[in-house]
Short mmCIF file of C-alpha atoms and ligand atoms in Angstrom, two decimals:
data_model
loop_
_atom_site.label_atom_id
_atom_site.label_comp_id
_atom_site.label_asym_id
_atom_site.label_seq_id
_atom_site.Cartn_x
_atom_site.Cartn_y
_atom_site.Cartn_z
CA ALA X 1 1.65 58.47 116.45
CA GLN X 2 0.76 56.93 113.12
CA PRO X 3 3.22 57.16 110.23
CA ASN X 4 2.41 59.91 107.72
CA VAL X 5 2.04 58.71 104.14
CA VAL X 6 1.42 61.03 101.19
CA ILE X 7 -0.32 59.60 98.14
CA LEU X 8 0.70 61.31 94.91
CA ALA X 9 -1.91 60.47 92.30
CA THR X 10 -1.04 60.55 88.60
CA GLY X 11 -3.98 58.75 86.98
CA GLY X 12 -4.04 55.35 85.26
CA THR X 13 -6.50 52.51 85.59
CA ILE X 14 -6.40 52.61 89.37
CA ALA X 15 -8.29 55.89 88.85
CA GLY X 16 -10.31 54.44 85.97
CA ALA X 17 -14.03 53.96 85.52
CA GLY X 18 -16.02 51.72 83.21
CA ALA X 19 -19.70 51.68 82.24
CA GLU X 20 -20.49 48.30 83.79
CA ALA X 21 -19.06 45.88 86.34
CA THR X 22 -18.24 43.47 83.54
CA ASN X 23 -15.98 46.05 81.89
CA SER X 24 -12.60 44.85 83.13
CA ALA X 25 -10.69 45.95 80.03
CA THR X 26 -12.95 48.56 78.40
CA TYR X 27 -13.06 51.75 80.45
CA GLN X 28 -11.56 55.21 80.74
CA ALA X 29 -8.35 55.61 82.73
CA ALA X 30 -7.59 58.65 84.91
CA LYS X 31 -11.11 59.66 85.97
CA VAL X 32 -11.34 59.31 89.75
CA PRO X 33 -9.69 62.04 91.89
CA VAL X 34 -7.28 61.08 94.66
CA ASP X 35 -9.59 62.06 97.53
CA LYS X 36 -12.19 59.64 96.19
CA LEU X 37 -9.59 56.89 95.86
CA ILE X 38 -8.61 57.39 99.49
CA ALA X 39 -12.22 57.54 100.66
CA GLY X 40 -12.82 54.26 98.84
CA VAL X 41 -10.40 52.43 101.14
CA PRO X 42 -11.27 53.47 104.72
CA GLU X 43 -8.91 50.76 106.02
CA LEU X 44 -5.99 53.00 105.03
CA ALA X 45 -6.61 54.94 108.25
CA LYS X 46 -5.64 51.86 110.24
CA VAL X 47 -2.09 51.78 108.86
CA ALA X 48 -1.20 55.44 108.32
CA ALA X 49 -2.29 59.05 108.46
CA VAL X 50 -2.87 59.51 104.75
CA ARG X 51 -3.24 62.60 102.62
CA GLY X 52 -3.48 62.88 98.84
CA GLU X 53 -2.16 65.19 96.15
CA GLN X 54 -3.34 65.12 92.56
CA VAL X 55 -0.09 65.61 90.62
CA PHE X 56 -1.52 64.64 87.22
CA GLN X 57 -4.62 62.86 85.96
CA ILE X 58 -3.37 61.01 82.89
CA ALA X 59 -3.13 57.59 81.33
CA SER X 60 0.47 56.53 81.75
CA GLU X 61 1.11 55.78 78.08
CA SER X 62 1.42 59.59 77.78
CA PHE X 63 3.91 60.03 80.63
CA THR X 64 6.56 62.37 79.17
CA ASN X 65 10.01 63.33 80.43
CA ASP X 66 8.45 66.53 81.78
CA HIS X 67 6.03 64.43 83.84
CA LEU X 68 8.97 62.42 85.19
CA LEU X 69 10.83 65.58 86.22
CA THR X 70 7.80 67.20 87.85
CA LEU X 71 6.93 64.05 89.78
CA GLY X 72 10.55 63.38 90.76
CA LYS X 73 11.02 66.86 92.16
CA ARG X 74 7.79 66.63 94.15
CA VAL X 75 8.77 63.24 95.60
CA SER X 76 12.21 64.58 96.52
CA ALA X 77 10.73 67.66 98.24
CA LEU X 78 8.25 65.54 100.22
CA ALA X 79 10.93 63.05 101.23
CA LYS X 80 12.87 65.91 102.84
CA GLN X 81 9.92 66.86 105.06
CA ALA X 82 10.10 65.65 108.65
CA ASP X 83 6.33 65.08 108.68
CA VAL X 84 6.46 62.60 105.79
CA ASP X 85 7.39 58.98 106.54
CA GLY X 86 6.55 57.37 103.23
CA ILE X 87 5.30 58.20 99.75
CA VAL X 88 2.88 56.26 97.58
CA ILE X 89 2.43 57.06 93.90
CA THR X 90 -0.65 55.85 92.04
CA HIS X 91 0.23 55.38 88.40
CA GLY X 92 -1.02 53.80 85.20
CA THR X 93 0.58 50.45 84.68
CA ASP X 94 1.74 50.94 81.07
CA THR X 95 4.80 53.00 81.98
CA LEU X 96 4.87 52.35 85.72
CA GLU X 97 8.14 50.45 85.33
CA GLU X 98 9.78 53.48 83.70
CA THR X 99 8.72 55.92 86.42
CA ALA X 100 9.68 53.45 89.15
CA TYR X 101 13.16 53.05 87.71
CA PHE X 102 13.56 56.79 87.16
CA LEU X 103 12.71 57.61 90.79
CA ASN X 104 14.93 54.75 91.97
CA LEU X 105 17.82 56.43 90.15
CA VAL X 106 17.33 60.07 91.11
CA VAL X 107 15.56 60.53 94.47
CA HIS X 108 17.97 60.73 97.41
CA THR X 109 16.06 59.30 100.31
CA ASP X 110 15.84 56.09 102.29
CA LYS X 111 12.16 56.71 103.06
CA PRO X 112 9.89 54.21 101.34
CA ILE X 113 8.61 55.22 97.91
CA VAL X 114 6.00 52.75 96.71
CA ILE X 115 4.37 52.85 93.28
CA VAL X 116 1.03 51.20 92.70
CA GLY X 117 -1.49 50.76 89.93
CA SER X 118 -4.24 48.38 89.00
CA MET X 119 -5.11 46.19 86.07
CA ARG X 120 -8.88 46.67 86.41
CA PRO X 121 -10.81 49.90 87.02
CA GLY X 122 -12.48 50.34 90.41
CA THR X 123 -15.89 49.87 88.79
CA ALA X 124 -15.08 46.31 87.67
CA MET X 125 -15.86 43.02 89.41
CA SER X 126 -12.82 41.85 91.38
CA ALA X 127 -11.16 45.24 90.97
CA ASP X 128 -7.57 44.99 92.17
CA GLY X 129 -6.93 48.67 92.94
CA MET X 130 -8.33 48.75 96.50
CA LEU X 131 -6.10 46.00 97.85
CA ASN X 132 -3.10 47.19 95.84
CA LEU X 133 -3.53 50.70 97.31
CA TYR X 134 -3.96 49.35 100.83
CA ASN X 135 -0.82 47.24 100.41
CA ALA X 136 1.15 50.14 98.99
CA VAL X 137 0.23 52.45 101.87
CA ALA X 138 0.94 49.75 104.45
CA ALA X 139 4.30 49.05 102.78
CA ALA X 140 5.21 52.77 102.67
CA ALA X 141 4.25 53.20 106.33
CA ALA X 142 6.58 50.43 107.49
CA LYS X 143 10.10 51.17 108.75
CA ASP X 144 11.30 47.85 107.31
CA ALA X 145 10.66 49.18 103.78
CA ARG X 146 13.30 51.89 104.18
CA GLY X 147 16.49 51.84 102.15
CA LYS X 148 15.31 49.25 99.65
CA GLY X 149 14.92 51.60 96.71
CA VAL X 150 11.68 52.39 94.96
CA LEU X 151 9.18 49.55 95.34
CA VAL X 152 6.22 48.44 93.27
CA ALA X 153 3.28 46.95 95.18
CA MET X 154 1.02 44.96 92.90
CA ASN X 155 -0.75 41.61 93.31
CA ASP X 156 0.53 41.10 96.90
CA GLU X 157 4.17 41.30 95.76
CA LEU X 158 6.84 43.89 96.50
CA ASN X 159 9.13 44.18 93.52
CA SER X 160 12.13 46.40 92.97
CA GLY X 161 11.30 49.39 90.78
CA ARG X 162 14.59 48.73 89.03
CA ASP X 163 13.76 45.47 87.38
CA VAL X 164 10.02 44.95 87.61
CA SER X 165 8.20 45.01 84.30
CA LYS X 166 4.65 44.70 82.98
CA MET X 167 4.71 41.22 81.48
CA ILE X 168 1.06 40.84 80.48
CA ASN X 169 -1.69 43.40 80.04
CA ILE X 170 -4.83 41.36 80.80
CA GLN X 171 -4.12 39.70 84.15
CA THR X 172 -3.76 41.06 87.66
CA SER X 173 -0.44 39.20 87.94
CA ALA X 174 1.01 41.60 85.38
CA PHE X 175 4.14 42.78 87.18
CA LYS X 176 7.13 40.49 87.43
CA SER X 177 10.83 40.94 87.85
CA PRO X 178 13.01 38.48 85.90
CA TRP X 179 14.98 38.05 89.15
CA GLY X 180 11.99 37.56 91.43
CA PRO X 181 10.17 39.82 93.93
CA LEU X 182 11.95 41.32 96.96
CA GLY X 183 9.08 40.35 99.19
CA MET X 184 5.38 39.85 99.75
CA ILE X 185 2.79 41.96 101.49
CA VAL X 186 0.08 40.04 103.28
CA GLU X 187 -2.66 41.60 105.42
CA GLY X 188 -0.75 44.85 105.56
CA ARG X 189 2.57 43.39 106.64
CA ASN X 190 5.80 43.20 104.62
CA TYR X 191 7.72 39.93 104.34
CA TRP X 192 11.19 40.36 102.79
CA PHE X 193 13.24 37.73 100.99
CA ARG X 194 16.04 39.58 99.17
CA LEU X 195 17.56 43.02 98.63
CA PRO X 196 18.48 45.00 95.49
CA ALA X 197 22.14 44.61 94.49
CA LYS X 198 22.25 47.63 92.19
CA ARG X 199 22.92 51.26 93.18
CA HIS X 200 19.80 53.29 93.94
CA THR X 201 18.38 56.35 95.76
CA VAL X 202 20.83 57.40 98.51
CA ASN X 203 23.72 55.58 96.79
CA SER X 204 23.05 57.02 93.35
CA GLU X 205 25.30 59.59 91.69
CA PHE X 206 22.21 61.16 90.09
CA ASP X 207 20.05 63.69 91.91
CA ILE X 208 16.68 64.98 90.74
CA ASP X 209 17.28 68.28 92.53
CA LYS X 210 20.06 68.95 90.00
CA ILE X 211 18.31 67.70 86.85
CA ASP X 212 16.13 70.18 84.95
CA SER X 213 15.84 68.48 81.60
CA LEU X 214 16.42 65.05 80.12
CA PRO X 215 18.09 64.54 76.76
CA LEU X 216 16.14 62.80 74.03
CA VAL X 217 16.73 59.04 73.81
CA GLY X 218 14.93 57.00 71.15
CA ILE X 219 14.12 53.31 70.86
CA ALA X 220 14.16 51.39 67.57
CA TYR X 221 12.80 47.86 67.33
CA GLY X 222 14.88 45.11 65.73
CA HIS X 223 13.50 42.28 63.61
CA GLY X 224 14.75 40.13 60.79
CA ASN X 225 13.63 42.38 57.95
CA VAL X 226 14.45 45.68 59.66
CA ALA X 227 15.77 48.69 57.70
CA ASP X 228 17.86 51.54 59.12
CA THR X 229 15.06 54.11 58.56
CA ALA X 230 13.91 54.43 62.17
CA TYR X 231 17.46 54.64 63.55
CA LYS X 232 18.38 57.45 61.17
CA ALA X 233 15.12 59.29 61.76
CA LEU X 234 15.60 59.18 65.53
CA ALA X 235 19.09 60.62 65.22
CA ALA X 236 17.87 63.28 62.79
CA SER X 237 15.20 64.31 65.27
CA GLY X 238 17.81 64.96 67.94
CA ALA X 239 18.20 61.70 69.85
CA LYS X 240 21.47 61.70 71.82
CA ALA X 241 21.28 57.94 72.22
CA ILE X 242 19.41 55.19 70.43
CA ILE X 243 18.31 52.11 72.30
CA HIS X 244 18.41 49.19 69.92
CA ALA X 245 15.55 46.92 71.05
CA GLY X 246 17.36 43.96 69.61
CA THR X 247 16.61 40.33 69.12
CA GLY X 248 18.19 37.75 71.47
CA ASN X 249 21.42 39.04 72.98
CA GLY X 250 20.71 42.52 71.61
CA SER X 251 21.78 41.26 68.21
CA VAL X 252 21.69 43.67 65.25
CA ALA X 253 20.53 42.77 61.72
CA LYS X 254 23.38 43.17 59.25
CA ASN X 255 21.37 45.72 57.23
CA VAL X 256 21.40 48.06 60.19
CA VAL X 257 25.01 47.75 61.34
CA PRO X 258 26.48 50.32 58.90
CA ALA X 259 23.97 53.01 59.89
CA LEU X 260 24.57 52.40 63.58
CA ARG X 261 28.34 52.65 63.11
CA GLU X 262 27.87 55.87 61.17
CA LEU X 263 25.59 57.37 63.80
CA ARG X 264 28.08 56.49 66.53
CA GLY X 265 30.73 58.29 64.46
CA GLN X 266 28.48 61.36 64.52
CA GLY X 267 28.34 61.21 68.33
CA VAL X 268 25.06 59.37 68.90
CA GLN X 269 25.34 56.68 71.59
CA VAL X 270 24.29 53.22 70.45
CA ILE X 271 22.94 51.05 73.27
CA ARG X 272 22.11 47.41 72.62
CA SER X 273 19.16 46.04 74.61
CA SER X 274 16.93 43.04 73.98
CA HIS X 275 13.20 42.69 73.41
CA VAL X 276 12.99 39.02 74.44
CA ASN X 277 9.84 38.54 76.51
CA ALA X 278 10.95 37.25 79.90
CA GLY X 279 13.87 39.68 80.22
CA GLY X 280 17.04 40.10 78.22
CA PHE X 281 20.65 39.77 79.30
CA VAL X 282 22.93 41.48 76.82
CA LEU X 283 26.62 40.73 77.09
CA ARG X 284 29.33 43.01 75.78
CA ASN X 285 31.12 41.86 72.63
CA ALA X 286 28.73 38.94 72.23
CA GLU X 287 26.94 39.01 68.84
CA GLN X 288 28.55 42.39 68.03
CA PRO X 289 32.07 43.81 68.64
CA ASP X 290 31.09 46.59 71.05
CA ASP X 291 34.68 47.50 71.89
CA GLN X 292 35.49 48.02 68.22
CA TYR X 293 32.30 49.96 67.42
CA ASP X 294 32.27 51.91 70.70
CA TRP X 295 28.76 50.75 71.52
CA VAL X 296 27.21 50.20 74.95
CA VAL X 297 25.19 47.23 76.18
CA ALA X 298 22.11 47.59 78.39
CA HIS X 299 22.86 44.54 80.57
CA ASP X 300 19.49 43.17 81.75
CA LEU X 301 17.53 46.39 81.24
CA ASN X 302 14.68 46.12 78.76
CA PRO X 303 14.55 48.84 76.09
CA GLN X 304 12.17 51.13 77.98
CA LYS X 305 14.24 50.94 81.16
CA ALA X 306 17.43 51.40 79.16
CA ARG X 307 15.94 54.62 77.79
CA ILE X 308 15.41 55.90 81.33
CA LEU X 309 18.94 55.11 82.48
CA ALA X 310 20.49 56.53 79.30
CA SER X 311 18.52 59.78 79.68
CA VAL X 312 19.59 60.17 83.29
CA ALA X 313 23.22 59.18 82.63
CA LEU X 314 23.55 61.58 79.70
CA THR X 315 22.80 64.49 82.04
CA LYS X 316 26.26 63.80 83.50
CA THR X 317 28.42 62.27 80.79
CA SER X 318 28.69 61.77 77.06
CA ASP X 319 31.56 59.30 77.39
CA SER X 320 30.64 55.80 76.22
CA LYS X 321 32.94 54.10 78.77
CA GLU X 322 31.25 56.00 81.58
CA LEU X 323 27.86 55.11 80.15
CA GLN X 324 28.82 51.43 80.12
CA ARG X 325 30.01 51.63 83.73
CA ILE X 326 26.67 53.16 84.66
CA PHE X 327 24.79 50.41 82.84
CA TRP X 328 26.65 47.78 84.87
CA GLU X 329 26.18 49.56 88.22
CA TYR X 330 22.51 50.61 88.14
N1 LIG K 1 -3.72 49.39 83.69
C1 LIG K 1 -3.40 50.65 83.33
O1 LIG K 1 -3.17 51.46 84.19
C2 LIG K 1 -3.30 50.95 81.86
C3 LIG K 1 -3.45 52.37 81.43
N2 LIG K 1 -3.37 52.46 79.99
C4 LIG K 1 -2.38 53.27 81.99
O2 LIG K 1 -1.23 52.95 81.99
O3 LIG K 1 -2.70 54.35 82.42
#
């Protein structure tokens, strides 16, 4: 029998439509329903028995914590079903890396979960959604994709949902991991080259079935002339942790240091990440004395991924040492 793959559709450009074939960047996202997406790629039937569910129909820039929880619980429930072998999620590309990392942290299954989007709407010349969707379904249908954590299938590559990121917004080669792809998918077949080293899915201490809300975590962007306004405002609005999207090694402008120390004293977690373009690598006690200030570093996680991990981790602990352990392990 063919493997059973469920496609959970959430919107994005892969479900987008533009006025003309030349509209590769000007179009409306989240227009085409999942059944039409599936019907548009009849070749899917060759690799799996596919059925679709429309979970949301939104552009992913508006993907809230509630969307993450709803989607995560649905993925978890499906993964427990004996008649489901793999799950594909169609998603806008803007926050695809956040959802991929979230599911990688909280869904306890070794069944393949593959997230896919497109950079051009289906109405455009050289639309990339059809092949990306075919690849994602083929990847999710394959036994060799099991146990590798949540995967992202874009542009013929299979990247780990943990560290893949949208690096450019106007090319089909948008998704890259700073540490390279796990594999390639060519003509519906997976070719693997490496495995994730970080804890995920079945080896995670976090479980979506036990998470009903996510604490607020804010991100404030560092630059040379930055003031402490945004940091204070985030804390005042209830953020339990602030991700400092810092320069270089998560460095902090001296004008901001006093406010961050004060906020930490009030119980807000301060997590230093980096906004460097090709991927940061923040080391503890480099640039800032984290031990002395009781701050946490985000390791190689970019600010948006650090927000996801902090939100999930804070459901279990408010201890900064535990948080730091979690940031090293996941
Ligand atoms: N390419 C895309 O999917 C972009 C779109 N804004 C989205 O994330 O929904």
